[in-house]
C-alpha positions as a printed NumPy array, in Angstrom:
array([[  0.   ,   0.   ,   0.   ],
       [  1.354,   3.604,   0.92 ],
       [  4.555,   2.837,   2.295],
       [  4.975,   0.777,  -1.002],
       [  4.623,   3.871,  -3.359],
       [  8.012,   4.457,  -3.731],
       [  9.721,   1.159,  -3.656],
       [ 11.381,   0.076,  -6.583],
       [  8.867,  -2.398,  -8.969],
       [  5.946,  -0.824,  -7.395],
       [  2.994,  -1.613,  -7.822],
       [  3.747,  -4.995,  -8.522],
       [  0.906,  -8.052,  -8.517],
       [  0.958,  -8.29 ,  -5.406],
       [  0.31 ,  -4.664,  -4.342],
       [ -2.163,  -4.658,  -7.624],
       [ -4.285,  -7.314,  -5.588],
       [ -3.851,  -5.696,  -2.282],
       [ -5.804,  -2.48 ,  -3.568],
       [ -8.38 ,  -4.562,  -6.083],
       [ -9.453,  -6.176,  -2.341],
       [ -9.059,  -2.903,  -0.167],
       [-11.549,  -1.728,  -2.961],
       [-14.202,  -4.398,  -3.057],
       [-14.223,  -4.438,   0.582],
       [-14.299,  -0.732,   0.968],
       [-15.736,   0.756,  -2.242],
       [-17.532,   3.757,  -0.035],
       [-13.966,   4.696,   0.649],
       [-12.779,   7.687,  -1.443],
       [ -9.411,   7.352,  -0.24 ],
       [ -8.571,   3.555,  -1.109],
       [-10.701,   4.105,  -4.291],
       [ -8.087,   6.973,  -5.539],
       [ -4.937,   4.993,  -4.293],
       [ -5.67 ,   1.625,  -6.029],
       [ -6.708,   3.583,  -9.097],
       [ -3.545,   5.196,  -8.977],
       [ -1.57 ,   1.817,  -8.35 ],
       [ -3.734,   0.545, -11.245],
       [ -2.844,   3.385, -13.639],
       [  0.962,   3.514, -12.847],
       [  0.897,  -0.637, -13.645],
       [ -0.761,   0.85 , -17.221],
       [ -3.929,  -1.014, -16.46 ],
       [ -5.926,   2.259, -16.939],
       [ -9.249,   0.528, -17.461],
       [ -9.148,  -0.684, -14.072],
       [ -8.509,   2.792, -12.929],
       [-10.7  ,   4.129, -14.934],
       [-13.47 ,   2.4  , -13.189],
       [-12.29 ,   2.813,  -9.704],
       [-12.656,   6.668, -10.632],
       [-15.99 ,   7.061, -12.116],
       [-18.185,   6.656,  -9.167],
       [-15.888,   9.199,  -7.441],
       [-16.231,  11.632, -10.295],
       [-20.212,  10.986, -10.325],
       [-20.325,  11.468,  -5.988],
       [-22.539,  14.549,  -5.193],
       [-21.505,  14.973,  -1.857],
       [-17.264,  14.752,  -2.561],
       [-17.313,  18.389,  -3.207],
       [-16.785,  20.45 ,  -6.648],
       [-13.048,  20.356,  -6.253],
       [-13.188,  16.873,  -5.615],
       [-15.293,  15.932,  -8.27 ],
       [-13.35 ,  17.762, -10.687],
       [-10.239,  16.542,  -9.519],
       [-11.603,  12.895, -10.169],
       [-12.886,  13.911, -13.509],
       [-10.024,  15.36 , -14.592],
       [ -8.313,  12.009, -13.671],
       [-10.465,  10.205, -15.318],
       [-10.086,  12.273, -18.578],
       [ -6.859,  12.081, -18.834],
       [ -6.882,   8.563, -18.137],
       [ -9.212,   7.867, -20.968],
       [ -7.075,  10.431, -23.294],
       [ -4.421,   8.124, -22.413],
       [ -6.539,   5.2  , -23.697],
       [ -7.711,   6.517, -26.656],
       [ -3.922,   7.311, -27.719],
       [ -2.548,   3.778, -26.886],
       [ -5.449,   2.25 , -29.327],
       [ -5.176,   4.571, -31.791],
       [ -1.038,   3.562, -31.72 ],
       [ -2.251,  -0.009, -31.497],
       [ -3.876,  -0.028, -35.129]])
C-alpha cells in the first residue's frame, strides 16, 4: 500500500491485488478508491482505474473540487486510452 509507493517495482501483482481487495471491501472509501486507481494506472492497467474513478467523479456529496479533480483524472486517463489504441492499429 502507501509505504509501497516508492519502492522500486511498485505496484507490482501483489500490491495490484492488495488495492483490487481494499476496494471491493471498501468501495464507499474515497481514499482507497483513488490509491488503487492510482496503483492501477501507474501498472498501465488504466481501465481498471478508470473504473475505480468514475463513481468518485459521479459522488454529489465529494465536493466540486473533488469531483473535478476525479474527472479530470479520469479524462486524462481515458485520453491516455484513446492514444494507446489509436497507436495499437
Amino acid at each position: 500500500g502507501r509505504s509501497r509507493r516508492t519502492a522500486e517495482g511498485y505496484p507490482d501483482e501483489n500490491d495490484l491485488a492488495t488495492w483490487a481487495l481494499a476496494a471491493q471491501l471498501a468501495p464507499q472509501v474515497a481514499a482507497v478508491r483513488w490509491e488503487a486507481a492510482e496503483a492501477f494506472s501507474r501498472a498501465g492497467q488504466n481501465e481498471t482505474a478508470i473504473a475505480l474513478l468514475i463513481p468518485l467523479a459521479n459522488d454529489p456529496h465529494g465536493g466540486m473540487q473533488q469531483r473535478e479533480r476525479w474527472r479530470v483524472s479520469v479524462g486524462q486517463d481515458r485520453g491516455a486510452i484513446l492514444e494507446k489504441r489509436r497507436n495499437e492499429f
